[in-house]
Coordinates of C-alpha atoms in Angstrom, one line a residue:
Chain A
M1 CA 17.6 -23.7 -12.1
A2 CA 16.3 -26.8 -10.3
K3 CA 18.4 -26.0 -7.3
F4 CA 17.1 -22.4 -7.3
I5 CA 13.5 -23.6 -7.4
A6 CA 14.1 -26.1 -4.6
L7 CA 15.7 -23.4 -2.5
R8 CA 12.9 -20.9 -3.0
F9 CA 10.4 -23.7 -2.3
L10 CA 12.0 -24.5 1.0
Q11 CA 12.2 -20.9 1.9
G12 CA 8.5 -20.5 1.1
L13 CA 7.7 -23.4 3.4
L14 CA 9.7 -21.8 6.2
V15 CA 7.9 -18.5 5.6
L16 CA 4.5 -20.2 5.8
L17 CA 5.5 -21.9 9.1
A18 CA 6.6 -18.6 10.5
I19 CA 3.4 -16.9 9.4
Y20 CA 1.4 -19.7 11.0
A21 CA 3.3 -19.4 14.3
I22 CA 3.0 -15.6 14.4
T23 CA -0.7 -15.7 13.6
F24 CA -1.4 -18.4 16.2
F25 CA 0.4 -16.7 19.0
L26 CA -1.0 -13.3 18.0
V27 CA -4.5 -14.6 18.2
A28 CA -3.7 -16.5 21.4
A29 CA -2.3 -13.4 23.0
T30 CA -5.5 -11.5 22.3
P31 CA -7.4 -10.7 25.5
G32 CA -10.8 -12.2 25.8
S33 CA -12.0 -15.4 24.1
P34 CA -14.2 -16.2 21.1
F35 CA -16.7 -17.6 23.6
S36 CA -17.3 -14.5 25.6
S37 CA -20.6 -13.0 24.6
E38 CA -23.2 -10.6 25.9
R39 CA -25.2 -13.5 27.2
A40 CA -24.0 -14.8 30.5
I41 CA -23.0 -18.4 30.1
P42 CA -22.9 -20.6 33.2
P43 CA -19.2 -21.3 34.1
H44 CA -19.5 -25.1 33.8
I45 CA -21.0 -24.8 30.3
L46 CA -18.3 -22.3 29.3
A47 CA -15.7 -24.8 30.6
Q48 CA -17.3 -27.5 28.6
I49 CA -17.3 -25.3 25.4
E50 CA -13.6 -24.4 26.0
A51 CA -12.7 -28.1 26.6
F52 CA -14.5 -29.0 23.3
Y53 CA -12.4 -26.5 21.4
G54 CA -9.2 -27.5 23.3
Y55 CA -8.9 -24.1 25.0
D56 CA -8.3 -25.7 28.4
K57 CA -4.9 -26.9 27.4
P58 CA -1.6 -25.0 27.6
V59 CA -0.8 -22.7 24.6
L60 CA 2.1 -24.7 23.3
E61 CA 0.1 -27.9 23.3
R62 CA -2.7 -26.2 21.4
F63 CA -0.2 -24.8 18.9
W64 CA 1.2 -28.3 18.3
T65 CA -2.3 -29.9 17.9
S66 CA -3.5 -27.1 15.6
L67 CA -0.3 -27.3 13.5
T68 CA -0.5 -31.1 13.0
N69 CA -4.2 -30.8 12.2
T70 CA -3.6 -28.1 9.6
L71 CA -0.8 -30.2 8.0
S72 CA -3.3 -33.0 7.6
G73 CA -5.7 -30.6 6.0
E74 CA -8.1 -30.1 8.9
F75 CA -8.5 -26.5 10.0
G76 CA -10.8 -27.2 12.9
P77 CA -14.3 -26.0 13.7
S78 CA -15.5 -22.4 13.5
A79 CA -15.5 -21.0 17.0
V80 CA -18.4 -18.7 16.3
Y81 CA -20.6 -20.5 13.8
A82 CA -21.7 -23.7 15.5
N83 CA -21.7 -26.9 13.4
R84 CA -19.5 -25.4 10.7
S85 CA -15.9 -26.3 10.2
V86 CA -13.4 -23.9 8.8
T87 CA -12.8 -26.3 5.9
D88 CA -16.5 -26.2 5.1
I89 CA -16.5 -22.4 5.0
I90 CA -13.4 -22.3 2.8
A91 CA -14.8 -25.0 0.5
E92 CA -18.0 -23.0 0.1
S93 CA -16.5 -19.5 -0.3
F94 CA -13.1 -20.1 -1.9
P95 CA -14.6 -20.7 -5.4
V96 CA -16.3 -17.4 -5.3
S97 CA -13.2 -15.5 -4.3
L98 CA -11.1 -17.4 -6.7
K99 CA -13.4 -16.5 -9.6
L100 CA -13.5 -12.9 -8.6
G101 CA -9.8 -12.6 -7.9
S102 CA -8.6 -14.5 -11.0
I103 CA -10.9 -12.6 -13.3
S104 CA -9.7 -9.3 -11.8
L105 CA -6.0 -10.2 -12.1
L106 CA -6.4 -11.5 -15.6
A107 CA -8.3 -8.3 -16.6
A108 CA -5.6 -6.2 -15.0
L109 CA -2.9 -8.0 -17.0
L110 CA -4.8 -8.0 -20.3
I111 CA -5.5 -4.3 -20.1
G112 CA -2.4 -3.1 -18.3
I113 CA 0.4 -4.9 -20.3
P114 CA -0.8 -4.0 -23.8
T115 CA -1.5 -0.4 -22.7
G116 CA 2.0 -0.2 -21.3
I117 CA 3.6 -1.6 -24.4
V118 CA 1.7 0.8 -26.7
A119 CA 2.5 3.8 -24.5
A120 CA 6.2 2.9 -24.5
V121 CA 6.4 2.3 -28.3
R122 CA 4.4 5.5 -29.1
R123 CA 6.1 7.5 -26.4
N124 CA 5.2 11.2 -26.0
T125 CA 2.1 10.9 -28.2
W126 CA -1.5 10.9 -27.1
L127 CA -1.3 7.1 -27.0
D128 CA 1.1 7.6 -24.2
Y129 CA -0.3 10.7 -22.4
V130 CA -4.0 9.7 -22.2
P131 CA -3.5 6.1 -20.8
M132 CA -0.8 7.3 -18.4
S133 CA -3.0 10.1 -17.0
V134 CA -5.9 7.7 -16.7
S135 CA -3.7 5.3 -14.9
M136 CA -2.6 7.9 -12.4
A137 CA -6.3 8.3 -11.5
G138 CA -6.6 4.5 -11.3
I139 CA -3.7 4.4 -8.8
C140 CA -5.0 7.3 -6.7
L141 CA -8.5 6.1 -6.3
P142 CA -8.6 3.4 -3.7
T143 CA -11.0 0.4 -4.0
F144 CA -13.2 1.7 -1.3
V145 CA -13.8 4.9 -3.2
M146 CA -13.9 3.4 -6.6
G147 CA -16.3 0.6 -5.6
P148 CA -19.0 2.8 -4.2
L149 CA -18.6 5.3 -7.0
L150 CA -18.9 2.6 -9.7
A151 CA -21.9 1.2 -7.9
L152 CA -23.5 4.7 -7.6
V153 CA -23.0 5.5 -11.3
F154 CA -23.6 2.2 -13.1
G155 CA -25.9 0.6 -10.5
L156 CA -28.0 3.3 -9.1
I157 CA -28.0 6.2 -11.6
L158 CA -27.7 4.3 -15.0
R159 CA -29.3 1.1 -13.6
L160 CA -27.2 -1.0 -15.9
L161 CA -25.7 -3.5 -13.5
P162 CA -26.6 -5.0 -10.1
V163 CA -24.8 -3.6 -7.1
S164 CA -25.0 -6.4 -4.6
G165 CA -25.2 -10.2 -4.4
W166 CA -23.6 -13.0 -6.4
Y167 CA -26.0 -14.7 -8.7
G168 CA -25.0 -14.5 -12.3
P169 CA -22.2 -13.3 -14.6
E170 CA -23.4 -9.7 -14.6
Y171 CA -22.8 -9.6 -10.8
I172 CA -19.0 -10.1 -11.4
I173 CA -18.6 -7.0 -13.6
L174 CA -18.6 -4.1 -11.0
P175 CA -16.6 -5.9 -8.3
A176 CA -14.0 -7.1 -10.8
A177 CA -13.7 -3.7 -12.4
T178 CA -13.2 -2.1 -8.9
L179 CA -10.5 -4.6 -8.1
S180 CA -8.7 -4.7 -11.4
L181 CA -8.6 -1.0 -12.2
Y182 CA -5.8 -0.2 -9.8
Y183 CA -3.7 -3.1 -10.9
A184 CA -4.3 -2.5 -14.6
A185 CA -3.0 1.0 -14.0
Y186 CA 0.0 -0.3 -12.1
F187 CA 0.9 -2.9 -14.7
A188 CA 0.6 -0.4 -17.4
R189 CA 3.1 1.9 -15.7
L190 CA 5.5 -0.9 -14.9
T191 CA 5.3 -2.3 -18.4
R192 CA 5.8 1.1 -19.9
G193 CA 8.9 1.7 -17.7
G194 CA 10.4 -1.7 -18.5
M195 CA 9.8 -1.4 -22.2
L196 CA 11.3 2.0 -22.4
E197 CA 14.4 0.8 -20.7
M198 CA 14.7 -2.0 -23.2
L199 CA 14.0 0.3 -26.2
N200 CA 16.9 2.6 -25.1
Q201 CA 19.4 -0.3 -25.1
D202 CA 22.3 -0.3 -27.6
F203 CA 21.3 -3.6 -29.2
V204 CA 18.0 -2.0 -30.2
R205 CA 19.9 0.7 -32.0
T206 CA 22.0 -1.9 -33.7
A207 CA 18.9 -3.8 -34.7
R208 CA 17.4 -0.6 -36.1
A209 CA 20.6 0.1 -38.0
K210 CA 20.5 -3.3 -39.5
G211 CA 17.0 -2.5 -40.8
V212 CA 15.1 -4.9 -38.5
P213 CA 11.4 -3.9 -38.6
E214 CA 10.1 -2.0 -35.6
W215 CA 7.5 -4.7 -35.0
T216 CA 10.2 -7.4 -34.7
I217 CA 12.3 -5.2 -32.4
V218 CA 9.3 -4.8 -30.0
W219 CA 8.2 -8.4 -30.0
K220 CA 11.4 -10.4 -30.4
H221 CA 14.0 -8.2 -28.8
C222 CA 12.3 -6.1 -26.1
L223 CA 9.2 -7.8 -24.8
K224 CA 10.9 -10.5 -22.7
G225 CA 13.0 -8.0 -20.8
G226 CA 10.4 -5.3 -20.7
L227 CA 7.9 -7.5 -19.0
I228 CA 10.2 -8.3 -16.0
P229 CA 9.0 -5.4 -13.8
A230 CA 5.4 -6.4 -14.3
I231 CA 6.2 -10.1 -13.6
T232 CA 8.0 -9.2 -10.4
F233 CA 4.9 -7.3 -9.3
L234 CA 2.6 -10.4 -9.7
G235 CA 3.1 -11.5 -6.1
P236 CA 2.4 -8.1 -4.5
A237 CA -0.5 -7.7 -6.9
L238 CA -2.1 -11.0 -5.7
A239 CA -1.6 -9.9 -2.1
G240 CA -3.3 -6.6 -2.9
I241 CA -6.2 -8.2 -4.7
I242 CA -6.7 -10.4 -1.6
S243 CA -6.8 -7.5 0.7
G244 CA -8.9 -5.5 -1.8
S245 CA -11.4 -8.4 -1.8
F246 CA -12.0 -7.6 1.9
V247 CA -13.4 -4.3 0.8
V248 CA -15.0 -5.2 -2.5
E249 CA -16.8 -8.2 -1.0
T250 CA -18.1 -6.1 1.8
I251 CA -19.3 -3.3 -0.6
F252 CA -20.9 -5.6 -3.1
Q253 CA -22.1 -8.2 -0.6
I254 CA -20.3 -11.1 -2.1
P255 CA -20.2 -14.3 -0.1
G256 CA -16.4 -14.9 -0.5
L257 CA -13.4 -15.5 1.7
G258 CA -12.6 -11.8 2.1
Q259 CA -15.9 -11.1 3.8
W260 CA -15.4 -14.1 6.0
F261 CA -12.0 -12.9 7.0
V262 CA -13.3 -9.5 8.1
K263 CA -16.2 -11.2 10.0
A264 CA -13.7 -13.6 11.6
A265 CA -11.4 -10.7 12.7
L266 CA -14.3 -8.7 14.1
N267 CA -15.9 -11.8 15.9
R268 CA -12.6 -13.2 17.1
D269 CA -13.2 -16.5 15.3
D270 CA -9.8 -17.9 16.1
F271 CA -9.8 -21.0 14.0
L272 CA -11.2 -19.2 11.0
I273 CA -8.7 -16.4 11.3
L274 CA -5.9 -18.9 11.4
G275 CA -7.2 -21.0 8.5
L276 CA -7.8 -18.0 6.3
T277 CA -4.5 -16.3 7.0
V278 CA -2.6 -19.5 6.2
L279 CA -4.6 -20.0 3.0
F280 CA -4.0 -16.4 1.9
A281 CA -0.3 -16.6 2.8
A282 CA 0.1 -19.9 0.9
L283 CA -1.5 -18.4 -2.2
I284 CA 0.8 -15.4 -2.0
V285 CA 3.9 -17.6 -1.4
V286 CA 3.0 -19.8 -4.4
M287 CA 2.5 -16.7 -6.5
N288 CA 5.8 -15.3 -5.5
L289 CA 7.5 -18.6 -6.3
L290 CA 6.0 -18.6 -9.7
A291 CA 7.0 -15.0 -10.3
D292 CA 10.6 -15.8 -9.2
I293 CA 10.7 -18.7 -11.7
A294 CA 9.3 -16.5 -14.5
H295 CA 11.7 -13.8 -13.6
V296 CA 14.7 -16.1 -14.0
A297 CA 13.2 -17.7 -17.2
L298 CA 12.8 -14.2 -18.7
N299 CA 16.1 -12.9 -17.7
P300 CA 19.0 -15.1 -18.8
R301 CA 21.5 -12.9 -17.1
L302 CA 20.3 -14.1 -13.7
K303 CA 21.2 -17.7 -14.5
Y304 CA 24.9 -17.0 -14.4
E305 CA 24.9 -15.3 -11.0
Chain B
M1 CA 38.1 25.8 3.6
S2 CA 36.1 24.9 0.6
G3 CA 33.9 28.0 1.3
S4 CA 36.8 30.3 0.8
V5 CA 37.9 28.6 -2.4
E6 CA 34.4 29.1 -3.8
A7 CA 34.4 32.7 -2.6
V8 CA 37.6 33.4 -4.4
L9 CA 36.3 31.7 -7.6
G10 CA 33.1 33.7 -7.3
A11 CA 35.0 37.0 -7.0
D12 CA 37.1 36.0 -10.0
E13 CA 34.1 35.5 -12.2
D14 CA 32.1 38.6 -11.5
V15 CA 34.5 41.4 -10.6
G16 CA 33.2 44.3 -8.7
R17 CA 30.4 42.4 -6.9
E18 CA 30.4 41.3 -3.3
P19 CA 31.9 37.8 -2.9
A20 CA 29.1 35.4 -2.2
T21 CA 29.0 34.0 1.3
P22 CA 29.7 30.3 1.7
E23 CA 26.2 29.5 2.9
I24 CA 24.7 30.9 -0.3
E25 CA 27.2 29.0 -2.4
R26 CA 26.3 25.8 -0.7
G27 CA 22.6 26.5 -1.1
A28 CA 23.1 26.8 -4.8
S29 CA 24.1 23.1 -5.1
L30 CA 21.5 20.4 -4.6
W31 CA 18.5 22.1 -2.9
R32 CA 18.2 25.3 -4.8
D33 CA 18.6 23.4 -8.1
A34 CA 15.9 21.0 -6.9
W35 CA 13.6 23.9 -5.9
H36 CA 14.2 25.5 -9.3
R37 CA 13.3 22.3 -11.1
L38 CA 10.3 21.8 -8.9
G39 CA 9.2 25.3 -9.8
K40 CA 9.2 24.5 -13.4
N41 CA 7.0 21.4 -12.9
K42 CA 3.5 22.9 -13.0
L43 CA 1.7 19.7 -12.0
A44 CA 3.9 19.3 -8.9
L45 CA 3.5 23.0 -7.9
I46 CA -0.3 22.8 -8.3
S47 CA -0.3 19.6 -6.2
L48 CA 1.8 21.3 -3.5
F49 CA -0.7 24.2 -3.3
V50 CA -3.7 21.9 -3.4
F51 CA -2.2 19.9 -0.5
I52 CA -1.4 23.0 1.6
A53 CA -5.0 24.2 0.9
I54 CA -6.5 20.9 2.0
A55 CA -4.3 20.8 5.1
L56 CA -5.3 24.4 6.1
F57 CA -8.9 23.6 5.4
C58 CA -8.7 20.7 7.8
V59 CA -6.6 22.2 10.5
V60 CA -8.0 25.7 10.6
G61 CA -11.5 25.1 9.2
P62 CA -13.2 23.7 12.4
F63 CA -12.3 26.9 14.3
L64 CA -14.0 29.0 11.7
S65 CA -17.1 26.9 11.3
P66 CA -20.2 27.7 13.5
W67 CA -20.9 24.0 13.8
D68 CA -19.5 21.4 16.1
S69 CA -18.7 18.0 14.6
Q70 CA -20.4 16.1 17.5
Q71 CA -23.5 18.3 17.7
Q72 CA -26.4 16.2 16.6
D73 CA -29.7 17.5 15.3
L74 CA -32.0 14.5 14.9
M75 CA -34.8 16.8 13.9
I76 CA -33.3 17.6 10.6
G77 CA -31.4 14.3 10.0
A78 CA -29.6 14.0 6.7
Q79 CA -30.1 16.9 4.4
G80 CA -28.4 17.9 1.2
P81 CA -26.0 20.8 0.8
S82 CA -27.6 24.1 1.7
A83 CA -26.6 27.7 2.7
T84 CA -26.5 26.7 6.4
H85 CA -24.7 23.4 5.9
W86 CA -22.5 23.7 2.9
F87 CA -21.8 20.0 2.6
G88 CA -25.1 18.9 4.0
T89 CA -25.6 16.9 7.2
D90 CA -25.3 13.2 8.0
T91 CA -28.0 10.9 9.3
L92 CA -27.6 12.2 12.8
G93 CA -27.9 15.8 11.6
R94 CA -24.2 16.5 12.1
D95 CA -22.6 19.1 9.8
L96 CA -20.7 17.2 7.2
M97 CA -18.2 20.0 6.4
V98 CA -16.9 20.0 9.9
R99 CA -16.8 16.2 10.0
V100 CA -14.8 16.2 6.7
M101 CA -12.4 18.7 8.2
E102 CA -11.9 16.8 11.4
G103 CA -11.7 13.5 9.6
G104 CA -9.0 15.1 7.4
R105 CA -7.1 16.1 10.5
I106 CA -7.1 12.5 11.7
S107 CA -6.2 11.1 8.3
L108 CA -3.4 13.5 7.8
M109 CA -2.1 13.0 11.3
V110 CA -2.0 9.2 10.8
G111 CA -0.3 9.8 7.4
L112 CA 2.4 12.0 9.0
I113 CA 3.1 10.1 12.2
A114 CA 3.0 6.6 10.6
T115 CA 5.3 7.9 7.9
L116 CA 7.7 9.1 10.5
V117 CA 7.7 5.7 12.1
A118 CA 8.4 4.1 8.8
L119 CA 11.1 6.6 8.1
L120 CA 12.8 5.9 11.3
I121 CA 12.9 2.2 10.9
G122 CA 13.6 2.2 7.2
V123 CA 16.4 4.7 7.3
L124 CA 18.2 3.1 10.2
Y125 CA 17.8 -0.4 8.8
G126 CA 18.8 0.5 5.3
A127 CA 21.7 2.5 6.4
T128 CA 23.0 -0.2 8.7
A129 CA 22.7 -2.9 6.0
G130 CA 24.3 -0.8 3.3
Y131 CA 27.1 0.4 5.5
L132 CA 28.1 -3.0 7.0
G133 CA 27.7 -4.7 3.6
G134 CA 28.8 -8.3 3.0
K135 CA 27.0 -11.2 4.7
T136 CA 25.1 -8.9 7.2
D137 CA 23.7 -6.9 4.3
A138 CA 22.8 -10.1 2.3
V139 CA 20.8 -11.5 5.3
M140 CA 19.2 -8.2 6.1
M141 CA 18.0 -7.5 2.6
R142 CA 16.9 -11.0 2.0
L143 CA 14.7 -10.5 5.1
V144 CA 13.3 -7.4 3.5
D145 CA 12.6 -9.4 0.3
I146 CA 10.7 -12.0 2.3
L147 CA 8.8 -9.4 4.2
Y148 CA 7.8 -7.7 0.9
A149 CA 6.1 -10.9 -0.1
L150 CA 4.0 -11.2 3.0
P151 CA 0.3 -10.4 3.3
F152 CA 0.9 -7.5 5.6
T153 CA -2.6 -6.0 5.6
I154 CA -3.7 -9.2 7.2
F155 CA -1.2 -8.7 10.0
V156 CA -2.2 -5.2 10.5
I157 CA -5.9 -6.3 10.8
L158 CA -4.8 -9.0 13.3
L159 CA -2.8 -6.5 15.3
M160 CA -5.7 -4.1 15.5
V161 CA -8.0 -7.0 16.7
A162 CA -5.4 -8.3 19.1
F163 CA -4.4 -5.1 20.9
G164 CA -7.5 -2.9 20.6
R165 CA -8.2 -0.3 18.1
S166 CA -6.2 2.6 19.4
L167 CA -4.8 5.4 17.2
W168 CA -1.3 4.9 18.6
L169 CA -1.2 1.3 17.8
M170 CA -2.4 2.1 14.3
F171 CA 0.5 4.5 13.8
V172 CA 3.0 1.9 14.9
A173 CA 1.4 -1.0 13.0
I174 CA 1.2 0.9 9.7
G175 CA 4.7 2.3 10.2
F176 CA 6.0 -1.3 10.6
V177 CA 4.4 -2.2 7.3
E178 CA 5.6 0.7 5.2
W179 CA 9.3 0.9 6.0
L180 CA 10.5 -1.7 3.4
S181 CA 10.8 0.6 0.4
M182 CA 12.5 3.2 2.5
A183 CA 15.1 0.6 3.7
R184 CA 15.8 -0.5 0.1
I185 CA 16.3 3.1 -1.1
V186 CA 18.5 4.1 1.8
R187 CA 20.6 1.0 1.5
S188 CA 21.4 1.4 -2.2
G189 CA 22.2 5.1 -1.6
V190 CA 24.6 4.2 1.3
M191 CA 26.2 1.4 -0.8
A192 CA 27.1 3.9 -3.4
L193 CA 28.5 6.4 -0.8
R194 CA 30.4 3.9 1.3
K195 CA 33.3 3.7 -1.1
Q196 CA 33.9 7.4 -1.4
E197 CA 36.8 9.3 0.1
F198 CA 35.0 11.3 2.7
I199 CA 33.8 8.1 4.4
E200 CA 37.3 6.6 4.2
A201 CA 38.5 9.8 5.8
A202 CA 35.9 9.5 8.6
V203 CA 37.0 5.8 9.1
S204 CA 40.6 6.7 9.3
L205 CA 39.8 9.4 11.8
G206 CA 38.6 6.6 14.0
Y207 CA 34.9 7.6 14.1
S208 CA 32.5 5.1 15.4
H209 CA 30.1 3.2 13.0
R210 CA 27.2 5.0 14.8
R211 CA 28.7 8.4 14.1
I212 CA 29.5 7.7 10.5
I213 CA 26.1 6.3 9.8
L214 CA 24.2 9.1 11.5
K215 CA 26.3 12.1 10.6
H216 CA 27.9 11.2 7.3
L217 CA 25.8 8.7 5.4
I218 CA 22.2 9.5 6.3
P219 CA 22.4 13.3 5.5
N220 CA 23.7 12.4 2.0
V221 CA 20.8 10.1 1.2
L222 CA 18.2 12.7 2.3
G223 CA 17.0 13.5 -1.2
P224 CA 15.7 10.1 -2.1
V225 CA 14.4 9.7 1.5
I226 CA 12.3 12.8 1.1
V227 CA 10.9 11.5 -2.1
V228 CA 10.0 8.1 -0.7
A229 CA 8.5 9.7 2.4
T230 CA 6.3 11.9 0.3
L231 CA 5.1 8.8 -1.5
T232 CA 4.7 6.9 1.7
V233 CA 2.2 9.4 3.2
P234 CA -0.5 8.6 0.7
A235 CA 0.2 4.9 1.0
V236 CA -0.2 5.1 4.8
M237 CA -3.4 7.2 4.5
L238 CA -4.7 4.6 2.2
L239 CA -4.0 1.8 4.7
E240 CA -5.6 3.8 7.5
A241 CA -8.7 4.5 5.4
F242 CA -8.8 0.8 4.4
L243 CA -8.8 -0.3 8.1
S244 CA -11.3 2.4 9.1
F245 CA -13.5 1.4 6.2
L246 CA -13.6 -2.1 7.5
G247 CA -14.4 -0.9 11.0
L248 CA -11.0 -1.8 12.4
G249 CA -9.4 1.6 12.4
V250 CA -10.5 4.9 13.9
Q251 CA -13.5 4.4 16.2
P252 CA -16.6 6.6 16.6
P253 CA -17.2 9.3 17.7
N254 CA -13.9 10.1 16.0
A255 CA -14.0 9.9 12.3
S256 CA -11.3 9.7 9.6
W257 CA -12.0 10.0 5.9
G258 CA -12.1 6.2 5.8
V259 CA -14.9 6.1 8.4
L260 CA -16.8 8.9 6.6
I261 CA -16.5 7.1 3.2
N262 CA -17.8 3.9 4.8
E263 CA -20.8 5.8 6.3
G264 CA -21.4 7.4 2.9
Q265 CA -21.1 4.1 1.1
Q266 CA -23.8 2.6 3.3
N267 CA -26.2 5.6 2.6
M268 CA -25.2 6.4 -1.0
E269 CA -28.5 5.4 -2.5
I270 CA -30.5 8.1 -0.6
F271 CA -27.8 10.5 0.6
P272 CA -25.1 10.5 -2.1
W273 CA -23.4 13.6 -0.8
L274 CA -22.3 11.7 2.3
L275 CA -20.1 9.6 0.0
I276 CA -19.1 12.3 -2.5
F277 CA -17.6 14.9 -0.2
P278 CA -15.2 12.8 1.9
A279 CA -14.3 10.7 -1.2
F280 CA -13.5 13.8 -3.1
F281 CA -11.2 15.2 -0.5
F282 CA -9.5 11.9 0.1
A283 CA -8.9 11.3 -3.6
L284 CA -7.7 14.9 -4.1
T285 CA -5.2 14.5 -1.2
L286 CA -3.9 11.2 -2.6
F287 CA -3.6 12.7 -6.1
S288 CA -1.7 15.8 -4.9
L289 CA 0.7 13.8 -2.7
N290 CA 1.4 11.3 -5.5
F291 CA 2.1 14.1 -8.1
L292 CA 4.1 16.0 -5.6
G293 CA 6.2 12.9 -4.8
D294 CA 6.8 12.3 -8.5
G295 CA 7.8 15.9 -9.0
L296 CA 10.2 15.8 -6.1
R297 CA 11.7 12.7 -7.5
D298 CA 12.3 14.4 -10.8
A299 CA 13.6 17.5 -9.0
L300 CA 16.0 15.9 -6.5
D301 CA 17.2 13.1 -8.7
P302 CA 17.3 14.3 -12.3
K303 CA 19.0 11.0 -13.4
S304 CA 15.9 9.0 -12.6
A305 CA 13.6 11.5 -14.2
R306 CA 11.2 9.7 -16.5
D307 CA 11.8 10.7 -20.1

């Protein structure tokens, strides 16, 4: 187990390094520069700006400096917003996105997994059909359709909830609902599938024959194995919530990392793009590592392979 | 050879009737059964018709409409649905119905072409890994596992920024993201086929790897490939709309459904129809493709049918 975790951890580090390099060279290969603007800047001033940000050096040297800086926790200045460093921007907006993302993911798990379990246990009853049909709708409606529709209905027609800004707890509800609905639906379907597979196993029949109560069969015998598909999906779910936050934060005007990333991409803010990509990638790699560990912990068969 | 055997058997069973030709006999195996099963699945059939209807609406519609999607009428501006403009007009006075149709053309085109790119990469990669097996397979599939875990949307965004926002780049970029599931499915199918006699026969006849993969293995995994491809189209369209929504995809004056939904979202307080019509068509298309994909899976692979 320890060896497995160490191996996956090293692999995660390598993946991060690869992502860092790919992002850096992709951004560096982009034509134009973050300092080209509509206003004509005198060449000597432009040269000075480029020297300040290190753009006068060869690409490989810049890569090395930026990598060592990043490893020491310094992402560099923002190339577009003067006097702000990438670290500042992250420190300011990360809590917002973290709150939104973790509430959404938690809500998705708390709604999706119990729904999936109930649907599997009460298979082919209305407790199965109704949630599964709703979940199909949840999967088919993308965030950028769901978000505006929720805002239209609950914000503008019913006037129950605010539709933009980030001031109090009521501002979280609509964006979190938009983000979590898809994943709640997905988790419900995965859990239902996993539980059904477990409930059809021979040992369940044996347990039933021995007179073990249904409740114990579900909780003690099937739950661990039945949750595996949902657990495996945690990493991709986090990745999806991060990219979903690009849309949701734009729709609901939330000052989080997602909105910064979109702005950085549109403005060619090189350091900010790099910093945010690495941060997102690190989050996803960590989540995948946790999911891998949970997967092995829940599935004893894997330990012997 | 096998055809004549079947013909003989067929003649034995129903005496007095014309012996069935080998082609019809072969058709009765997988594909006709699948079509039969699909025909019994009402939801999948309705989805198929809805999808065809939407596709026709988008492809043929603009020729029949009196309006031009670029023709602005600033005097009338945004107006609600009426007898002259069935879906209303947008803020520049352009007919929304034609814009939805032409947006659908672009969205569907991206969906089909990017899926083809994904199909090509995924099938070749998966078939190679599954056929070669052993260490090569382990390394190739581990790579897929790692790629699965990556924040791909971020890379697509970076690619669009780095190399300009052209449609063709988008096809390729999205295709490069969506091939992973395809590779997995093809690989597991090929793994199962590899040990069978007809492959052994092909190997002993001295056929090249290339020929065996292309002519013997890939045609036999076509069923699951079609299913995954049907489910990849909505995923691709979603990604395209996502990019366009963020302003990184299709650029004006062209408009895909993602662009229209974005414009609608910005104006939804005053002109809600600008959001409702494109969102409705987009969601309906995704619905029908997803249900159709599910139905095809049940039809082509009864073993995996959900109970």
